[in-house]
Amino acid sequence: MPSTLAVFLVLGLGLSQRSSTQKQMLSKPAIWVRPSFMIPKGRSATIGCRGAGEAMEYQLHFEGGLSALKRPKSSPVMNWVKFPIPAMTSHTAGQYRCSYRSGELWSELSDPLELVVTGLYDTPTLSVEPRSEVTSGENVTFHCQLATATSTFFLLKKGRSSRPQLRYGNLRAEFHLGPVTPAHGGTYRCFGSYNNHAWSFPSKPVKLLVKGDARDTTFAPTEHTSSDYWDSYELTTGTQSQKDHLLWNHMIQNLIRLGLAVLVLVALMGFLLEDWLHRRKSQERAHRASHRGCRRRLSTESPG
């Protein structure tokens, strides 16, 4: 039995070392923001960060420096934290990342999350040529103009659309689309930008109507889709493969812990069984010795 127990301990030590190695492979956390990556000045926003199932602590990093520290709630199914931004300003707009701790190890930083504050200074004007109602296959041009000195402009489509399109110009910029399809139709706004994270008020909306075969999406925008701040959305950085890798790591760690628990239980049961057998043998020897003693006394006490 001692040799069996030694085997169990060796196996347990090996699995423990594998578990320690597995914990050093902490996957990258996911980071997102609600209601949008563009927040009007003075409005609140909430940054979320999700790590592995065993995350014990989270850090939020802003522009390369530590900004906040938080522990997740005790609920095992909601292992993520919120970092609130009470009022968005030019000082809270910028690049955010997060990380988490499992045991004594910290994960790598998440992908960057860029937050933009809007509603600064003037309001640009937006127009479209040749007209707001065109036929599929035509070319259109959006003109965005801002009186305040700036040379950077963004064009966004409401709802699901391409990422903000960036153009440079002296007080105005042109955004060319085409040949257009019905997929290009929708409501557009533009912004003037004073830096990467400080934008003007949005322009008044301009609606583009494209007549044609709605099934023809050959020339539809192919960029990643997003939404703007008048549509609540969740911007999650972290690919599905990263999430799958995170879940896989968590499952492997749980299986290793379960295996260690089973090994410890088997070893304990073996130790208890060995102790019980030892006690039983001792009792049997004591019983036989007592029985032999009684027979000797009886034999000496009997006459002749």
Coordinates of C-alpha atoms in Angstrom, one line a residue:
M1 CA 0.0 0.0 0.0
P2 CA 2.8 2.6 0.7
S3 CA 4.1 2.0 -2.8
T4 CA 0.6 2.7 -4.3
L5 CA 0.3 5.8 -2.2
A6 CA 3.7 7.0 -3.5
V7 CA 2.5 6.5 -7.0
F8 CA -0.6 8.6 -6.3
L9 CA 1.6 11.3 -4.8
V10 CA 3.9 11.3 -7.8
L11 CA 0.9 11.5 -10.2
G12 CA -0.6 14.3 -8.2
L13 CA 2.7 16.2 -8.2
G14 CA 3.0 15.9 -12.0
L15 CA -0.6 17.1 -12.5
S16 CA 0.0 20.0 -10.1
Q17 CA 3.0 21.0 -12.2
R18 CA 1.0 20.8 -15.4
S19 CA -1.7 22.9 -13.7
S20 CA 0.9 25.5 -12.7
T21 CA 2.1 25.6 -16.3
Q22 CA -1.4 26.0 -17.6
K23 CA -2.1 29.0 -15.4
Q24 CA 0.9 30.7 -16.9
M25 CA -1.0 30.7 -20.2
L26 CA -3.6 33.3 -19.3
S27 CA -5.6 34.3 -22.4
K28 CA -6.1 37.9 -23.4
P29 CA -9.2 39.5 -21.8
A30 CA -12.1 41.0 -23.8
I31 CA -12.9 44.7 -23.4
W32 CA -16.0 46.7 -24.5
V33 CA -17.9 49.9 -23.8
R34 CA -21.6 50.8 -23.5
P35 CA -23.4 52.6 -24.9
S36 CA -20.9 53.4 -27.7
F37 CA -17.2 54.3 -28.3
M38 CA -18.4 57.8 -29.1
I39 CA -19.8 59.5 -25.9
P40 CA -21.2 63.1 -25.9
K41 CA -19.5 65.4 -23.5
G42 CA -20.9 65.1 -20.0
R43 CA -22.6 61.7 -20.6
S44 CA -21.7 58.6 -18.7
A45 CA -20.3 55.4 -20.1
T46 CA -19.3 52.0 -18.8
I47 CA -16.3 49.9 -19.7
G48 CA -16.5 46.2 -19.3
C49 CA -13.7 43.6 -19.0
R50 CA -14.0 39.9 -19.0
G51 CA -11.2 37.4 -18.3
A52 CA -10.9 33.7 -17.5
G53 CA -13.2 31.9 -15.2
E54 CA -10.8 32.0 -12.3
A55 CA -10.0 35.8 -12.6
M56 CA -9.6 37.3 -9.1
E57 CA -8.8 40.9 -9.9
Y58 CA -8.9 43.3 -12.9
Q59 CA -6.9 46.4 -13.8
L60 CA -8.0 49.1 -16.2
H61 CA -5.2 51.0 -18.1
F62 CA -5.7 54.4 -19.6
E63 CA -3.2 55.8 -22.1
G64 CA -0.5 53.3 -20.9
G65 CA -1.0 53.9 -17.1
L66 CA -3.0 52.2 -14.4
S67 CA -6.4 53.8 -14.0
A68 CA -8.5 51.6 -11.8
L69 CA -8.5 48.3 -9.9
K70 CA -11.5 46.1 -9.2
R71 CA -12.5 42.6 -8.1
P72 CA -15.3 40.6 -9.7
K73 CA -18.5 39.7 -8.0
S74 CA -18.8 36.3 -6.3
S75 CA -21.2 35.0 -8.9
P76 CA -19.4 32.3 -10.9
V77 CA -21.4 32.9 -14.1
M78 CA -20.7 36.7 -14.2
N79 CA -17.0 36.8 -14.0
W80 CA -16.5 40.3 -15.4
V81 CA -16.3 43.8 -14.0
K82 CA -17.5 47.2 -14.9
F83 CA -15.5 50.4 -14.8
P84 CA -17.8 53.4 -14.9
I85 CA -17.0 56.8 -16.4
P86 CA -19.4 59.2 -14.7
A87 CA -19.0 62.1 -17.2
M88 CA -17.1 61.9 -20.4
T89 CA -14.6 64.7 -21.0
S90 CA -11.5 65.3 -23.2
H91 CA -9.5 64.0 -20.2
T92 CA -11.3 60.7 -20.1
A93 CA -11.3 60.1 -23.8
G94 CA -8.5 58.0 -25.2
Q95 CA -7.2 54.5 -25.4
Y96 CA -8.2 51.9 -22.7
R97 CA -6.9 48.4 -22.1
C98 CA -7.6 45.9 -19.3
S99 CA -5.9 42.9 -17.7
Y100 CA -6.8 40.3 -15.0
R101 CA -5.1 38.3 -12.3
S102 CA -5.5 34.5 -11.8
G103 CA -3.6 33.3 -8.7
E104 CA -0.3 35.2 -8.7
L105 CA -0.1 35.7 -12.4
W106 CA -1.4 38.7 -14.5
S107 CA -2.6 38.3 -18.1
E108 CA -1.4 40.3 -21.0
L109 CA -3.3 43.5 -21.8
S110 CA -6.5 43.4 -23.9
D111 CA -6.7 44.8 -27.4
P112 CA -7.0 48.6 -27.3
L113 CA -10.4 50.3 -26.9
E114 CA -10.6 53.8 -28.3
L115 CA -13.1 56.2 -26.7
V116 CA -14.1 59.4 -28.3
V117 CA -15.7 62.5 -26.7
T118 CA -18.1 64.4 -29.0
G119 CA -19.9 67.7 -28.6
L120 CA -16.9 70.0 -28.6
Y121 CA -16.8 73.4 -30.2
D122 CA -18.8 73.9 -33.4
T123 CA -21.2 71.9 -35.5
P124 CA -20.2 70.9 -39.1
T125 CA -22.5 71.0 -42.1
L126 CA -23.0 67.9 -44.3
S127 CA -24.3 67.8 -47.8
V128 CA -24.4 65.2 -50.6
E129 CA -23.9 65.5 -54.4
P130 CA -25.3 65.1 -57.0
R131 CA -28.5 64.6 -54.9
S132 CA -29.8 62.7 -51.9
E133 CA -31.8 60.3 -54.1
V134 CA -29.7 58.3 -56.7
T135 CA -29.8 55.2 -58.7
S136 CA -27.7 52.1 -58.0
G137 CA -24.4 52.3 -59.8
E138 CA -24.0 56.1 -59.5
N139 CA -21.3 57.9 -57.6
V140 CA -22.0 60.3 -54.7
T141 CA -19.9 62.7 -52.7
F142 CA -20.5 63.8 -49.2
H143 CA -19.1 67.3 -48.2
C144 CA -18.4 68.0 -44.6
Q145 CA -17.4 71.5 -43.6
L146 CA -16.6 73.1 -40.2
A147 CA -15.8 76.7 -39.5
T148 CA -13.5 76.0 -36.6
A149 CA -10.0 75.3 -37.7
T150 CA -9.5 71.6 -38.2
S151 CA -8.2 69.4 -40.9
T152 CA -9.6 66.0 -39.9
F153 CA -13.1 64.8 -40.6
F154 CA -15.1 61.6 -40.0
L155 CA -18.2 60.3 -41.8
L156 CA -20.5 57.8 -40.1
K157 CA -23.6 55.9 -41.2
K158 CA -26.3 55.4 -38.6
G159 CA -26.9 51.8 -37.5
R160 CA -24.8 49.0 -39.1
S161 CA -22.3 50.6 -41.4
S162 CA -18.7 50.8 -42.2
R163 CA -16.2 52.1 -39.6
P164 CA -15.9 55.9 -39.4
Q165 CA -14.4 57.1 -42.7
L166 CA -11.5 59.4 -42.2
R167 CA -10.6 62.3 -44.5
Y168 CA -8.3 65.3 -44.3
G169 CA -8.9 68.8 -45.7
N170 CA -8.6 72.5 -45.0
L171 CA -11.8 73.3 -43.1
R172 CA -13.7 70.8 -45.3
A173 CA -13.4 67.3 -46.6
E174 CA -15.0 65.1 -49.3
F175 CA -16.1 61.5 -48.9
H176 CA -16.6 59.7 -52.2
L177 CA -18.9 56.6 -52.4
G178 CA -19.5 54.6 -55.5
P179 CA -20.6 52.9 -57.5
V180 CA -23.4 52.8 -54.8
T181 CA -25.9 50.1 -54.2
P182 CA -29.0 50.1 -51.9
A183 CA -26.7 48.8 -49.2
H184 CA -25.1 52.3 -49.1
G185 CA -28.5 53.9 -48.4
G186 CA -29.1 55.3 -45.0
T187 CA -28.6 58.3 -42.7
Y188 CA -25.2 59.9 -42.5
R189 CA -23.5 62.4 -40.1
C190 CA -20.1 63.9 -40.0
F191 CA -17.7 65.2 -37.3
G192 CA -14.8 67.5 -37.2
S193 CA -11.9 66.2 -35.2
Y194 CA -9.5 68.2 -33.0
N195 CA -7.4 65.2 -32.1
N196 CA -8.0 61.4 -32.4
H197 CA -10.3 61.4 -29.4
A198 CA -12.0 64.8 -29.3
W199 CA -14.7 65.4 -31.9
S200 CA -17.1 68.2 -32.7
F201 CA -20.9 68.1 -32.4
P202 CA -22.4 65.8 -35.0
S203 CA -23.8 67.4 -38.2
K204 CA -27.5 67.3 -39.0
P205 CA -28.4 64.0 -40.6
V206 CA -28.4 63.6 -44.3
K207 CA -30.4 60.6 -45.7
L208 CA -29.1 58.9 -48.8
L209 CA -31.7 56.9 -50.8
V210 CA -30.4 54.5 -53.4
K211 CA -32.9 53.0 -55.9
G212 CA -32.1 49.6 -57.5
D213 CA -31.9 45.9 -56.8
A214 CA -31.6 45.5 -53.1
R215 CA -30.2 42.1 -53.5
D216 CA -27.1 43.4 -55.4
T217 CA -24.5 44.0 -52.7
T218 CA -21.4 43.6 -54.9
F219 CA -20.1 47.0 -54.0
A220 CA -21.4 47.2 -50.5
P221 CA -19.0 48.4 -47.8
T222 CA -16.7 45.5 -46.7
E223 CA -15.2 47.1 -43.5
H224 CA -16.0 45.8 -40.1
T225 CA -19.4 46.9 -38.9
S226 CA -20.0 49.2 -36.0
S227 CA -22.6 51.7 -34.8
D228 CA -22.6 55.3 -33.7
Y229 CA -23.5 56.9 -30.3
W230 CA -27.2 57.4 -31.1
D231 CA -27.4 53.6 -31.4
S232 CA -26.5 51.7 -28.2
Y233 CA -24.1 49.0 -29.0
E234 CA -21.3 46.9 -27.5
L235 CA -17.9 47.1 -29.0
T236 CA -16.0 44.0 -28.0
T237 CA -12.3 43.6 -28.8
G238 CA -11.2 40.1 -28.7
T239 CA -11.9 37.6 -31.4
Q240 CA -14.0 34.4 -31.1
S241 CA -10.9 32.3 -31.2
Q242 CA -9.6 34.2 -28.2
K243 CA -12.8 33.5 -26.3
D244 CA -12.7 29.8 -27.3
H245 CA -9.1 29.6 -26.2
L246 CA -10.1 31.2 -22.9
L247 CA -12.9 28.7 -22.3
W248 CA -10.7 25.8 -23.3
N249 CA -8.0 26.9 -20.8
H250 CA -10.7 27.2 -18.1
M251 CA -12.0 23.7 -18.9
I252 CA -8.6 22.2 -18.8
Q253 CA -7.8 23.8 -15.4
N254 CA -11.1 22.4 -14.0
L255 CA -10.4 18.9 -15.3
I256 CA -6.9 19.0 -13.8
R257 CA -8.3 20.2 -10.4
L258 CA -11.0 17.4 -10.6
G259 CA -8.3 14.8 -11.3
L260 CA -6.2 16.0 -8.4
A261 CA -9.2 15.9 -6.1
V262 CA -10.0 12.3 -7.2
L263 CA -6.4 11.3 -6.7
V264 CA -6.3 12.8 -3.2
L265 CA -9.6 11.1 -2.4
V266 CA -8.4 7.7 -3.6
A267 CA -5.1 8.1 -1.7
L268 CA -7.1 9.0 1.5
M269 CA -9.4 6.0 1.1
G270 CA -6.3 3.8 0.6
F271 CA -4.7 5.2 3.7
L272 CA -7.9 4.6 5.7
L273 CA -8.3 1.1 4.3
E274 CA -4.7 0.3 5.2
D275 CA -5.2 1.7 8.7
W276 CA -8.4 -0.3 9.1
L277 CA -6.7 -3.5 8.0
H278 CA -3.8 -2.8 10.4
R279 CA -6.2 -2.4 13.3
R280 CA -8.1 -5.5 12.4
K281 CA -5.0 -7.6 12.2
S282 CA -3.9 -6.2 15.6
Q283 CA -7.3 -7.0 17.1
E284 CA -7.1 -10.6 15.7
R285 CA -3.6 -11.1 17.1
A286 CA -4.7 -9.7 20.5
H287 CA -7.8 -12.0 20.4
R288 CA -5.7 -15.1 19.6
A289 CA -3.2 -14.2 22.3
S290 CA -6.0 -13.8 24.8
H291 CA -7.5 -17.1 23.8
R292 CA -4.2 -18.9 24.2
G293 CA -3.8 -17.4 27.6
C294 CA -7.2 -18.5 28.7
R295 CA -6.4 -22.1 27.6
R296 CA -3.1 -22.1 29.5
R297 CA -4.9 -21.0 32.7
L298 CA -7.5 -23.6 32.3
S299 CA -4.9 -26.3 31.7
T300 CA -2.9 -25.4 34.8
E301 CA -6.0 -25.2 37.0
S302 CA -7.4 -28.6 36.0
P303 CA -6.7 -31.5 38.5
G304 CA -4.0 -34.1 38.1

